[in-house]
Short mmCIF file of C-alpha atoms in Angstrom, two decimals:
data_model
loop_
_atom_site.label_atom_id
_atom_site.label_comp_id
_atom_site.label_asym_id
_atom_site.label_seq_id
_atom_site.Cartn_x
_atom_site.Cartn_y
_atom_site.Cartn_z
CA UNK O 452 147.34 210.38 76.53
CA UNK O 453 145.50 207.24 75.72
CA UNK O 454 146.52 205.77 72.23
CA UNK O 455 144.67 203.13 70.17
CA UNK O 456 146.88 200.28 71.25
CA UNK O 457 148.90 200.23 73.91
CA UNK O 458 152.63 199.91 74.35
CA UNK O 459 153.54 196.32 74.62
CA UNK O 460 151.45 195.44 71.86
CA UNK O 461 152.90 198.15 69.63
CA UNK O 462 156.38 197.64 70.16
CA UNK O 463 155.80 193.45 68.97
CA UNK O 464 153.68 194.32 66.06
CA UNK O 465 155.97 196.95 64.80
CA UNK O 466 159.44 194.99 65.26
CA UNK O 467 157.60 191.67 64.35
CA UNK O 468 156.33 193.68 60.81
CA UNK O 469 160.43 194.95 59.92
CA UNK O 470 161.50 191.65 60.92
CA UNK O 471 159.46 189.81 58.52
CA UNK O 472 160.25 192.97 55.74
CA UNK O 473 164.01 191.87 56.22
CA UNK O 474 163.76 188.33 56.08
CA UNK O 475 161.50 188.74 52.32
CA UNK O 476 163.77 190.85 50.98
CA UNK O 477 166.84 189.66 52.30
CA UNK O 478 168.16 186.35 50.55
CA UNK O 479 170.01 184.51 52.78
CA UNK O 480 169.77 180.98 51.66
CA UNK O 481 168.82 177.90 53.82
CA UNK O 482 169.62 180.29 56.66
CA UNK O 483 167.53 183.31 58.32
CA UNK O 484 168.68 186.70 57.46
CA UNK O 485 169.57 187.49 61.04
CA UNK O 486 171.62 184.52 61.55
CA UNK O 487 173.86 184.18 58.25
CA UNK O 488 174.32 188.44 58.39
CA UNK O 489 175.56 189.92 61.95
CA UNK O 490 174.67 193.05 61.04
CA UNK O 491 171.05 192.31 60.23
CA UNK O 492 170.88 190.85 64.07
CA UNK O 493 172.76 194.11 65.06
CA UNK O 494 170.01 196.49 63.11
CA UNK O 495 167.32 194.60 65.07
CA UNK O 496 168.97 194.97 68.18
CA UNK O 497 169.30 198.70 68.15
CA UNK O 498 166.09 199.01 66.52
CA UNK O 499 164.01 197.34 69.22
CA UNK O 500 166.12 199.44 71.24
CA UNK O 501 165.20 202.73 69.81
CA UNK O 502 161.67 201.29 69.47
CA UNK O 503 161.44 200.96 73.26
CA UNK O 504 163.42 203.99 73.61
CA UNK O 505 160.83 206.49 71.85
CA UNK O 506 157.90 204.57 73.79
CA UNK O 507 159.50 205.26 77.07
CA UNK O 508 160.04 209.06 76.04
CA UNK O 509 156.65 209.17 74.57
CA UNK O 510 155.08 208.20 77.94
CA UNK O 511 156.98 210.44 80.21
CA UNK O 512 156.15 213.47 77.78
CA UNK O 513 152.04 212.23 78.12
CA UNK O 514 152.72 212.26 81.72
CA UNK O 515 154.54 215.49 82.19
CA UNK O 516 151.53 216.71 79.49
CA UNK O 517 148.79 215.51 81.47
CA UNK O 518 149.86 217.12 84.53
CA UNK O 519 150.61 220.53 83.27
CA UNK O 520 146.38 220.17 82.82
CA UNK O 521 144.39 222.04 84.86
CA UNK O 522 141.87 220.42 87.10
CA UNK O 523 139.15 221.25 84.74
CA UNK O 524 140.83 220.32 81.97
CA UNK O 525 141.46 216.81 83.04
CA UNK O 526 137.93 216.40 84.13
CA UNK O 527 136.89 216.69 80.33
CA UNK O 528 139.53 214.52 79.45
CA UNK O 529 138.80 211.49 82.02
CA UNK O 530 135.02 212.14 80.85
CA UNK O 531 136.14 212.04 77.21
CA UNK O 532 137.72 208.89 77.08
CA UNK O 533 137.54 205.97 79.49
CA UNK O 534 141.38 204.89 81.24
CA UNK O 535 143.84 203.86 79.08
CA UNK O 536 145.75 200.63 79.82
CA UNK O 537 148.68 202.72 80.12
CA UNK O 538 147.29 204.67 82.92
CA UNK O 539 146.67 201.25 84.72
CA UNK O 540 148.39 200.28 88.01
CA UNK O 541 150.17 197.46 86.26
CA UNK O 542 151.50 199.48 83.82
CA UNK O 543 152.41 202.30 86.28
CA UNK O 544 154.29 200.27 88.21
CA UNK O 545 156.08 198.84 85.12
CA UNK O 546 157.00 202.25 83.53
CA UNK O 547 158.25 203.23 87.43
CA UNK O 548 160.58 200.19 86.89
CA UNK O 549 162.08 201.09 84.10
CA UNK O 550 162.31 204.91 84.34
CA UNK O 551 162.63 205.08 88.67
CA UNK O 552 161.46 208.73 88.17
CA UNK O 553 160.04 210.66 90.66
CA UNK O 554 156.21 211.29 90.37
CA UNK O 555 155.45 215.54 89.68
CA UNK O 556 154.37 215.63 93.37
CA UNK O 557 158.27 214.25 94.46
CA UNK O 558 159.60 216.41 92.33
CA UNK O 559 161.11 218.61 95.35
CA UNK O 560 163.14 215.90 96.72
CA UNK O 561 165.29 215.83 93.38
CA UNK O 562 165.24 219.47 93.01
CA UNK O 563 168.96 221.12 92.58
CA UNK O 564 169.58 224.43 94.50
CA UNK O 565 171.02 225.85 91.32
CA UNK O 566 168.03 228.63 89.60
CA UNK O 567 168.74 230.06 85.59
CA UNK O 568 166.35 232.60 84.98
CA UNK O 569 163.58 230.71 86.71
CA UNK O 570 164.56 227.36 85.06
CA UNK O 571 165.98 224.38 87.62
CA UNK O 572 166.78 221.08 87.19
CA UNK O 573 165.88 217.59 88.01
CA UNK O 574 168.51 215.47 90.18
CA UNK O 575 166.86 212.22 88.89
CA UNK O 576 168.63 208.92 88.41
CA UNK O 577 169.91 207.16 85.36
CA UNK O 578 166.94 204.69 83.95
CA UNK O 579 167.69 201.47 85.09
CA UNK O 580 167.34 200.23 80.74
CA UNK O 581 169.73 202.84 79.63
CA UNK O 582 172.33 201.84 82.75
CA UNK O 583 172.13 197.88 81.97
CA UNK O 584 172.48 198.46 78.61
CA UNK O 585 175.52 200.92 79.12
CA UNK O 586 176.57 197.51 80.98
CA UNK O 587 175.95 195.22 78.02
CA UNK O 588 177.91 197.12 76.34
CA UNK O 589 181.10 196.84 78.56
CA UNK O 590 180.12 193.17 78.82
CA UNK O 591 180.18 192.92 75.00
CA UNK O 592 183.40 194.75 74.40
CA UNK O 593 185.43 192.49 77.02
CA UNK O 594 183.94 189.36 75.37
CA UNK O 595 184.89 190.83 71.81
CA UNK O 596 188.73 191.46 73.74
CA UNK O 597 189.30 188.62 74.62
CA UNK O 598 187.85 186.22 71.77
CA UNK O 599 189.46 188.42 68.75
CA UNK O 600 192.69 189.81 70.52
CA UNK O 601 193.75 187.39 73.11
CA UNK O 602 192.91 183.95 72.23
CA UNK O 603 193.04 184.74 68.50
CA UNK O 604 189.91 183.57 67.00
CA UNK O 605 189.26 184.39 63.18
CA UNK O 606 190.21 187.97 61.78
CA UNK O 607 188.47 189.87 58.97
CA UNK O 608 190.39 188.27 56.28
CA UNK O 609 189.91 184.47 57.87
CA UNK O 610 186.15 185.84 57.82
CA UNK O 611 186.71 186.76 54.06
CA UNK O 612 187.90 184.01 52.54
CA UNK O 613 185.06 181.72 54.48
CA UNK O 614 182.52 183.89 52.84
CA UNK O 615 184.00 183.72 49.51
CA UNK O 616 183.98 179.96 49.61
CA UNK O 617 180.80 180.16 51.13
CA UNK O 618 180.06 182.02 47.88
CA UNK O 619 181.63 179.68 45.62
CA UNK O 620 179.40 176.78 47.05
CA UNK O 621 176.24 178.55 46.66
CA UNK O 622 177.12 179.65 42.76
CA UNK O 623 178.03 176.23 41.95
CA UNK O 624 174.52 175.29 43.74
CA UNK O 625 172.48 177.55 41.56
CA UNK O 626 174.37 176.56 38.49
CA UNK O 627 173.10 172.61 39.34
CA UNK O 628 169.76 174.40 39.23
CA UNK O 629 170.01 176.94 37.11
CA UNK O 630 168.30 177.17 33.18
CA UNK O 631 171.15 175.46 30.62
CA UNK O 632 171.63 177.77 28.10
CA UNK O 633 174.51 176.78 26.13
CA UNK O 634 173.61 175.85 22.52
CA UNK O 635 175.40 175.40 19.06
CA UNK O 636 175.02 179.19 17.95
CA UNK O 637 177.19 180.08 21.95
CA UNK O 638 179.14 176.63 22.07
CA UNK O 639 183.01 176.93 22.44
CA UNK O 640 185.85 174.37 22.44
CA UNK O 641 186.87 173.60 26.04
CA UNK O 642 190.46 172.71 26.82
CA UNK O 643 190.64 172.88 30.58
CA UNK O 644 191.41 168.98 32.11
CA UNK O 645 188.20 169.75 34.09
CA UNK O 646 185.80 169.77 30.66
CA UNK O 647 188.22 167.26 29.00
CA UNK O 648 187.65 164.93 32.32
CA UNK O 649 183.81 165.59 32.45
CA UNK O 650 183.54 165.05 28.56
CA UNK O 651 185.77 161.30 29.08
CA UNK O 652 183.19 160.62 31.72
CA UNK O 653 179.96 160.79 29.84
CA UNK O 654 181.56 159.91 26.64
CA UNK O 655 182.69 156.06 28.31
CA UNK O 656 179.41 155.96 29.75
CA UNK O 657 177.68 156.92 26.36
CA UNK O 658 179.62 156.28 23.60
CA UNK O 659 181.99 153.57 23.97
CA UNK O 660 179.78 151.24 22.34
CA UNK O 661 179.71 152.48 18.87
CA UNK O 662 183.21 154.26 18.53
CA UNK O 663 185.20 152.11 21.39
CA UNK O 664 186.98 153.86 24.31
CA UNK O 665 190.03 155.39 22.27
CA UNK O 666 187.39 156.67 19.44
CA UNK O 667 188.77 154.80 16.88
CA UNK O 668 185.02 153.49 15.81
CA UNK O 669 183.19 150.55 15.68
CA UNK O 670 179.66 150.57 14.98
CA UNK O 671 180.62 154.37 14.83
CA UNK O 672 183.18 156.53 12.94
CA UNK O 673 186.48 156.50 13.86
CA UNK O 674 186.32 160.22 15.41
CA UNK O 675 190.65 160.46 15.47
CA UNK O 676 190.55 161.74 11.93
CA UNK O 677 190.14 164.27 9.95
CA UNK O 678 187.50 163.25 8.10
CA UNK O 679 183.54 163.97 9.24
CA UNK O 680 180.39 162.98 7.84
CA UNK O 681 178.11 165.97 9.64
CA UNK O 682 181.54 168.40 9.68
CA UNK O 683 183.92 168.64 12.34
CA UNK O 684 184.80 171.96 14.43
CA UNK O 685 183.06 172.37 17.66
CA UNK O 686 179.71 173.71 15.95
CA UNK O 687 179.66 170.86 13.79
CA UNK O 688 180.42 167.95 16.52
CA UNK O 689 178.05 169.61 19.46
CA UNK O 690 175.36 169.72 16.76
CA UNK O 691 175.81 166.06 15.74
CA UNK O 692 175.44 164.93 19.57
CA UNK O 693 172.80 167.17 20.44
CA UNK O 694 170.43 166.66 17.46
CA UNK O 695 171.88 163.27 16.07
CA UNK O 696 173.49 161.63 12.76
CA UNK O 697 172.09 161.18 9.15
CA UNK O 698 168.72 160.07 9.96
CA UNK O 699 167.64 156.49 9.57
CA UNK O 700 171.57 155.13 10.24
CA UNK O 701 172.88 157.67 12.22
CA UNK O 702 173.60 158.36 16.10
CA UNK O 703 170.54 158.90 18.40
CA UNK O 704 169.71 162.49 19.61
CA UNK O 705 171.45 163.18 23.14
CA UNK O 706 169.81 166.49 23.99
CA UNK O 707 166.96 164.57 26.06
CA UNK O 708 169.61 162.49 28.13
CA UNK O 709 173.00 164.70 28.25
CA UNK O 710 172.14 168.72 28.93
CA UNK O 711 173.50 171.48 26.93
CA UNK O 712 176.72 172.33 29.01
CA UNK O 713 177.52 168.47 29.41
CA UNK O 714 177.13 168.18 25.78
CA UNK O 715 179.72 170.97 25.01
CA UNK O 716 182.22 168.95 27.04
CA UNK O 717 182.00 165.99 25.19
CA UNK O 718 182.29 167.67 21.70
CA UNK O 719 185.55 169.41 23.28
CA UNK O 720 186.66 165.72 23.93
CA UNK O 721 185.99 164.04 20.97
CA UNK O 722 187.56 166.76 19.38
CA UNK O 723 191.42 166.15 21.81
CA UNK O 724 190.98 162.88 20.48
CA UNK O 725 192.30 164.30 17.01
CA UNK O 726 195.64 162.26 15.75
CA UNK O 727 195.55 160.10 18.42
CA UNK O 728 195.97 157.34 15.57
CA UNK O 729 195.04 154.24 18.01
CA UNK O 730 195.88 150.74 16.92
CA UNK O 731 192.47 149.09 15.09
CA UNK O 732 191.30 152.07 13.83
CA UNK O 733 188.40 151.96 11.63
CA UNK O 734 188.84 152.97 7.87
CA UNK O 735 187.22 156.43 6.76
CA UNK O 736 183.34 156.20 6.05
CA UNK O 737 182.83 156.44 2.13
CA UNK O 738 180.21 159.57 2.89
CA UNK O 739 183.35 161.18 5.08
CA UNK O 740 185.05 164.45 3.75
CA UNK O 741 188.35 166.22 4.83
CA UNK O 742 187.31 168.75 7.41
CA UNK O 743 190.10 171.90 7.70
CA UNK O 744 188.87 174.67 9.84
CA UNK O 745 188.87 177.76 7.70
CA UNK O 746 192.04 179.35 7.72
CA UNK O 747 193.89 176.24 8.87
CA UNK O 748 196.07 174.68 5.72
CA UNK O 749 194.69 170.94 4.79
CA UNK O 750 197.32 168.47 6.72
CA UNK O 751 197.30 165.99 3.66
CA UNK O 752 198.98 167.25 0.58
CA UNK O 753 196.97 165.71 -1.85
CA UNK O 754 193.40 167.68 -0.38
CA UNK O 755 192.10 169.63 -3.25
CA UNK O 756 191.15 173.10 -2.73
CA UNK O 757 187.48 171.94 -3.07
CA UNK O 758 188.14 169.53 0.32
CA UNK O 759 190.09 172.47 2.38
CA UNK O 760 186.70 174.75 2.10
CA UNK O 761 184.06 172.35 1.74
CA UNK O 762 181.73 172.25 5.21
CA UNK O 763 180.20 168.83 5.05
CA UNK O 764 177.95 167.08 7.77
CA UNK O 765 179.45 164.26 9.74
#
């Protein structure tokens, strides 16, 4: 029967419109969705298959429809509606390609001797599609043999551990892009060589200049004591760097130059520089107070219970 658009402009649209459905909702990267996940390309595969599949049906059941029609019958339907590009030579000879079915007037030259209750059968041949595909198949399978089994390319846990460090590269990617959200109310000390490394880093290139390279102060504090002018802990120190020193003499702000994160490993750095004691180092600042964490007893004997408790500002 004639349909509003014929079949080889259906069958385009419709896989072209679930192609571009699975590559929007699909994230695959850099990469289309069919290429970085097999089994996307193997969905589209056997979809366009069954797509062309239920076409091919759909015409022979038309056909065999349209000829069960009586004479008068398909009068009214040829005055009805004009040819369908279906029912074109072209696309007869197309759909007698793929099918090689014999036409209802050939029917007796495929016809079995076997009857059941009036009901015989059709000695037609395989579709040519169905056969070459059967053929792919055994194709693909001898391919897979031979690549996986013989010659020992990668195996499922080879495959694994490439996509996990596939993985790990794209989390470290969208943590370079990602929102910074570490701040002074989440911050923790670090202690991993990692941080401590990263914190060195930006600390030599930030730093040095006011409290030298060993953090025994200059311009600075000496930051290998125990004595802070904003407070010391990890709070205390990440604050100080992020939102800067007593205001008028202090140290600079560093949130607008050093993010969040970055700023958490320097704190963590400054703070393994504790009783490193380097030679040179300068004297405490008269505005500096013993800082003890709470809990922790004061190291020097002569702190007063006042000093121990007492949360001043570095």
């Amino acid at each position: 029967m004639k349909k509003l658009f014929p079949s080889y402009v259906r069958v385009p649209v419709i896989f072209a419109m679930v192609f571009a459905a699975l590559e929007y909702f699909i994230d695959s990267g850099d990469h289309p969705a069919f290429i970085k996940y097999p089994m996307v390309m193997l969905f589209l595969g056997v979809f366009l298959f069954l797509l062309i599949a239920i076409e091919i049906v759909t015409s022979a059941v038309d056909k065999v429809t349209y000829h069960l029609l009586t004479d008068e019958q398909k009068q009214k339907l040829a005055e009805a509606q004009s040819v369908s590009f279906s029912e074109s030579p072209f696309m007869k000879n197309i759909m007698k390609k793929l099918t090689r079915s014999k036409e209802m007037e050939q029917e007796a030259d495929v016809m079995l001797d076997h009857d059941y209750d009036g009901i015989k059968e059709l000695d037609n041949v395989l579709p040519p599609w169905w056969v070459n595909l059967f053929y792919a198949t055994i194709i693909f399978a001898v391919i897979y043999l031979l690549r996986f089994h013989m010659f020992g390319d990668y195996n499922q846990a080879q495959e694994y551990l490439a996509e996990v460090e596939t993985a790990k590269i794209e989390i470290e990617k969208n943590k370079s892009i990602a929102p910074d959200e570490m701040n002074v109310d989440k911050v923790t000390l670090l202690t991993d060589a990692e941080s401590l490394a990263k914190g060195k880093e930006i600390f030599t290139n930030a730093c040095v200049a006011c409290h030298k390279a060993d953090g025994g102060g200059q311009i600075g504090p000496n930051l290998t004591d125990e004595y802070w002018i904003n407070g010391g802990g990890i709070k205390n120190v990440y604050k100080t760097i992020s939102e800067g020193g007593r205001e008028g003499k202090g140290m600079v702000p560093w949130k607008s130059n050093i993010k969040p994160s970055d700023i958490q490993k320097v704190a963590s750095y400054v703070l393994s520089l504790q009783g490193t004691k380097p030679a040179g180092a300068k004297a405490v600042e008269p505005e500096a107070k013993l800082w003890v964490e709470e809990g922790a007893a004061p190291a020097d004997a002569k702190a007063t219970a006042t000093d121990s408790t007492k949360v001043a500002a570095k």
